[in-house]
mmCIF file of C-alpha atoms in Angstrom:
data_model
loop_
_atom_site.group_PDB
_atom_site.id
_atom_site.type_symbol
_atom_site.label_atom_id
_atom_site.label_comp_id
_atom_site.label_asym_id
_atom_site.label_seq_id
_atom_site.Cartn_x
_atom_site.Cartn_y
_atom_site.Cartn_z
ATOM 1 C CA UNK W 12 -0.100 -0.117 0.182
ATOM 2 C CA UNK W 13 2.752 2.426 0.976
ATOM 3 C CA UNK W 14 4.429 1.787 -2.744
ATOM 4 C CA UNK W 15 1.073 3.307 -4.567
ATOM 5 C CA UNK W 16 1.345 6.136 -2.306
ATOM 6 C CA UNK W 17 4.549 7.026 -3.234
ATOM 7 C CA UNK W 18 4.022 7.022 -7.006
ATOM 8 C CA UNK W 19 1.020 8.499 -6.846
ATOM 9 C CA UNK W 20 2.674 11.727 -5.006
ATOM 10 C CA UNK W 21 5.995 10.995 -7.535
ATOM 11 C CA UNK W 22 3.185 11.310 -10.530
ATOM 12 C CA UNK W 23 1.889 14.990 -9.026
ATOM 13 C CA UNK W 24 5.118 16.272 -8.448
ATOM 14 C CA UNK W 25 6.148 15.436 -12.354
ATOM 15 C CA UNK W 26 2.492 16.892 -13.715
ATOM 16 C CA UNK W 27 3.227 20.115 -11.194
ATOM 17 C CA UNK W 28 6.769 20.301 -12.711
ATOM 18 C CA UNK W 29 5.184 19.774 -16.153
ATOM 19 C CA UNK W 30 2.951 22.810 -15.728
ATOM 20 C CA UNK W 31 5.672 25.156 -14.882
ATOM 21 C CA UNK W 32 7.927 24.280 -17.077
ATOM 22 C CA UNK W 33 4.545 25.314 -19.732
ATOM 23 C CA UNK W 34 3.896 28.555 -17.860
ATOM 24 C CA UNK W 35 7.585 29.596 -18.463
ATOM 25 C CA UNK W 36 7.685 28.748 -22.102
ATOM 26 C CA UNK W 37 4.107 30.715 -22.318
ATOM 27 C CA UNK W 38 5.945 33.822 -20.537
ATOM 28 C CA UNK W 39 9.278 33.404 -22.485
ATOM 29 C CA UNK W 40 7.023 33.351 -26.025
ATOM 30 C CA UNK W 41 4.230 35.405 -25.326
ATOM 31 C CA UNK W 42 4.133 37.628 -22.484
ATOM 32 C CA UNK W 43 8.647 39.070 -22.902
ATOM 33 C CA UNK W 44 8.893 40.566 -26.330
ATOM 34 C CA UNK W 45 12.133 40.222 -28.538
ATOM 35 C CA UNK W 46 13.866 43.294 -26.293
ATOM 36 C CA UNK W 47 13.173 45.604 -23.363
ATOM 37 C CA UNK W 48 11.777 48.260 -25.039
ATOM 38 C CA UNK W 49 12.354 50.535 -22.108
ATOM 39 C CA UNK W 50 15.884 49.990 -22.116
ATOM 40 C CA UNK W 51 17.859 53.021 -22.064
ATOM 41 C CA UNK W 52 19.692 53.804 -24.999
ATOM 42 C CA UNK W 53 22.849 55.429 -25.576
ATOM 43 C CA UNK W 54 22.789 58.769 -27.237
ATOM 44 C CA UNK W 55 25.845 59.364 -29.275
ATOM 45 C CA UNK W 56 24.347 62.196 -31.214
ATOM 46 C CA UNK W 57 21.940 64.760 -30.205
ATOM 47 C CA UNK W 58 20.698 65.017 -33.635
ATOM 48 C CA UNK W 59 18.023 67.960 -33.147
ATOM 49 C CA UNK W 60 20.893 69.737 -31.202
ATOM 50 C CA UNK W 61 22.935 69.056 -34.712
ATOM 51 C CA UNK W 62 20.606 69.328 -37.241
ATOM 52 C CA UNK W 63 19.947 72.635 -39.574
ATOM 53 C CA UNK W 64 22.308 74.618 -37.081
ATOM 54 C CA UNK W 65 25.309 76.461 -38.559
ATOM 55 C CA UNK W 66 28.421 75.942 -37.632
ATOM 56 C CA UNK W 67 29.000 77.781 -34.430
ATOM 57 C CA UNK W 68 25.702 76.228 -32.886
ATOM 58 C CA UNK W 69 27.544 72.803 -33.964
ATOM 59 C CA UNK W 70 30.733 73.296 -32.409
ATOM 60 C CA UNK W 71 29.419 74.462 -28.956
ATOM 61 C CA UNK W 72 27.589 71.086 -29.148
ATOM 62 C CA UNK W 73 30.435 68.434 -31.148
ATOM 63 C CA UNK W 74 33.393 70.926 -29.677
ATOM 64 C CA UNK W 75 35.974 71.986 -32.179
ATOM 65 C CA UNK W 76 35.724 70.343 -36.252
ATOM 66 C CA UNK W 77 38.568 70.308 -38.764
ATOM 67 C CA UNK W 78 37.738 70.774 -42.368
ATOM 68 C CA UNK W 79 38.380 67.367 -44.229
ATOM 69 C CA UNK W 80 37.063 68.750 -47.966
ATOM 70 C CA UNK W 81 34.769 70.351 -50.161
ATOM 71 C CA UNK W 82 31.535 68.998 -51.467
ATOM 72 C CA UNK W 83 29.715 69.982 -54.807
ATOM 73 C CA UNK W 84 26.255 68.820 -55.747
ATOM 74 C CA UNK W 85 24.186 70.960 -58.311
ATOM 75 C CA UNK W 86 20.841 69.435 -56.963
ATOM 76 C CA UNK W 87 21.042 70.752 -53.466
ATOM 77 C CA UNK W 88 22.428 74.230 -54.973
ATOM 78 C CA UNK W 89 25.876 73.216 -53.320
ATOM 79 C CA UNK W 90 29.152 74.592 -55.178
ATOM 80 C CA UNK W 91 31.714 74.319 -52.130
ATOM 81 C CA UNK W 92 30.158 73.338 -49.043
ATOM 82 C CA UNK W 93 32.571 72.533 -46.751
ATOM 83 C CA UNK W 94 32.937 68.912 -45.153
ATOM 84 C CA UNK W 95 33.772 68.938 -41.082
ATOM 85 C CA UNK W 96 35.103 66.185 -39.384
ATOM 86 C CA UNK W 97 34.065 66.400 -35.357
ATOM 87 C CA UNK W 98 34.702 63.661 -32.374
ATOM 88 C CA UNK W 99 37.993 62.273 -34.618
ATOM 89 C CA UNK W 100 36.044 60.838 -37.513
ATOM 90 C CA UNK W 101 32.819 59.565 -35.518
ATOM 91 C CA UNK W 102 30.802 63.128 -36.795
ATOM 92 C CA UNK W 103 31.108 64.319 -40.704
ATOM 93 C CA UNK W 104 28.876 66.727 -41.390
ATOM 94 C CA UNK W 105 28.361 68.856 -44.470
ATOM 95 C CA UNK W 106 27.304 72.275 -44.127
ATOM 96 C CA UNK W 107 24.707 73.359 -46.999
ATOM 97 C CA UNK W 108 23.866 76.175 -47.359
ATOM 98 C CA UNK W 109 25.755 77.385 -44.193
ATOM 99 C CA UNK W 110 23.931 74.868 -41.822
ATOM 100 C CA UNK W 111 24.538 71.622 -40.628
ATOM 101 C CA UNK W 112 22.268 69.311 -43.439
ATOM 102 C CA UNK W 113 24.152 66.265 -44.774
ATOM 103 C CA UNK W 114 25.339 64.386 -41.105
ATOM 104 C CA UNK W 115 26.891 61.123 -40.883
ATOM 105 C CA UNK W 116 27.547 58.851 -37.858
ATOM 106 C CA UNK W 117 30.638 56.634 -37.956
ATOM 107 C CA UNK W 118 32.263 53.823 -36.036
ATOM 108 C CA UNK W 119 28.633 52.691 -34.545
ATOM 109 C CA UNK W 120 29.314 48.564 -34.684
ATOM 110 C CA UNK W 121 28.472 48.140 -30.722
ATOM 111 C CA UNK W 122 24.922 48.851 -31.256
ATOM 112 C CA UNK W 123 22.308 46.278 -32.713
ATOM 113 C CA UNK W 124 20.658 47.123 -35.638
ATOM 114 C CA UNK W 125 17.326 47.489 -33.985
ATOM 115 C CA UNK W 126 14.846 50.591 -34.753
ATOM 116 C CA UNK W 127 14.374 51.797 -31.339
ATOM 117 C CA UNK W 128 18.693 51.542 -30.964
ATOM 118 C CA UNK W 129 18.908 53.269 -34.296
ATOM 119 C CA UNK W 130 16.979 56.126 -33.343
ATOM 120 C CA UNK W 131 17.803 56.413 -29.380
ATOM 121 C CA UNK W 132 21.470 56.995 -30.946
ATOM 122 C CA UNK W 133 20.174 59.913 -32.705
ATOM 123 C CA UNK W 134 17.949 61.129 -29.004
ATOM 124 C CA UNK W 135 15.162 60.577 -31.263
ATOM 125 C CA UNK W 136 11.833 59.266 -29.060
ATOM 126 C CA UNK W 137 9.148 58.755 -31.448
ATOM 127 C CA UNK W 138 9.371 54.930 -32.564
ATOM 128 C CA UNK W 139 8.169 54.884 -36.364
ATOM 129 C CA UNK W 140 8.304 51.932 -38.252
ATOM 130 C CA UNK W 141 11.224 52.683 -40.938
ATOM 131 C CA UNK W 142 9.460 52.797 -44.905
ATOM 132 C CA UNK W 143 12.728 50.488 -45.908
ATOM 133 C CA UNK W 144 13.500 47.967 -43.581
ATOM 134 C CA UNK W 145 16.264 45.120 -44.478
ATOM 135 C CA UNK W 146 19.088 43.592 -43.375
ATOM 136 C CA UNK W 147 21.656 46.042 -44.762
ATOM 137 C CA UNK W 148 19.415 49.115 -44.630
ATOM 138 C CA UNK W 149 16.979 50.556 -42.805
ATOM 139 C CA UNK W 150 15.462 54.120 -43.659
ATOM 140 C CA UNK W 151 13.033 56.808 -42.559
ATOM 141 C CA UNK W 152 11.564 59.405 -45.274
ATOM 142 C CA UNK W 153 10.389 62.104 -43.862
ATOM 143 C CA UNK W 154 10.517 61.685 -39.925
ATOM 144 C CA UNK W 155 9.325 64.542 -38.197
ATOM 145 C CA UNK W 156 11.696 67.396 -39.653
ATOM 146 C CA UNK W 157 14.636 65.371 -41.432
ATOM 147 C CA UNK W 158 14.376 64.886 -45.340
ATOM 148 C CA UNK W 159 15.731 61.027 -44.580
ATOM 149 C CA UNK W 160 17.258 59.252 -41.849
ATOM 150 C CA UNK W 161 19.312 55.727 -43.327
ATOM 151 C CA UNK W 162 21.018 53.420 -40.970
ATOM 152 C CA UNK W 163 23.584 51.002 -42.929
ATOM 153 C CA UNK W 164 24.234 47.737 -40.957
ATOM 154 C CA UNK W 165 25.600 44.140 -41.580
ATOM 155 C CA UNK W 166 22.210 42.290 -40.352
ATOM 156 C CA UNK W 167 22.998 42.416 -36.398
ATOM 157 C CA UNK W 168 24.950 45.043 -36.016
ATOM 158 C CA UNK W 169 24.831 48.847 -36.968
ATOM 159 C CA UNK W 170 27.809 50.199 -39.311
ATOM 160 C CA UNK W 171 26.306 53.685 -40.055
ATOM 161 C CA UNK W 172 23.839 56.051 -40.191
ATOM 162 C CA UNK W 173 23.382 59.453 -42.787
ATOM 163 C CA UNK W 174 20.916 61.700 -41.926
ATOM 164 C CA UNK W 175 19.716 64.575 -44.857
ATOM 165 C CA UNK W 176 18.363 66.976 -43.006
ATOM 166 C CA UNK W 177 16.687 69.224 -45.824
ATOM 167 C CA UNK W 178 18.182 68.357 -49.419
ATOM 168 C CA UNK W 179 16.640 64.998 -50.610
#
């Protein structure tokens, strides 16, 4: 008689363990998301404080820059626009019509290639889905007041981000 009771108790424990495992699987796949939506993101470039600003205002935010070259673009109406380098090559800015218009943020291989992370790097709060989204390119057209934001990656990590503030 005592043997039957031990078997019955063991069967009850196996059933309880099975139910706990099922609950854990349900929580993992249906309750928890892929990533923590509220996890802090490091801001590499405060885009609202840099884009569409003149050179003096940008230097107040990023520090002193160095002239890299001159840029020419007939469509943008730019004959000899300065291309400045900031933060040891991390930030490149082309000033078109004397404002920071085309901004490239480099050396981002530490960051995941995810929408929320990319927008967080630029200190942009509104999580809008990109117009183009594949393994190597995420592009937002007309995101808030910016013409285009393009992020380039290798599938899992971000390589660089290109922002066109006013020009197409």
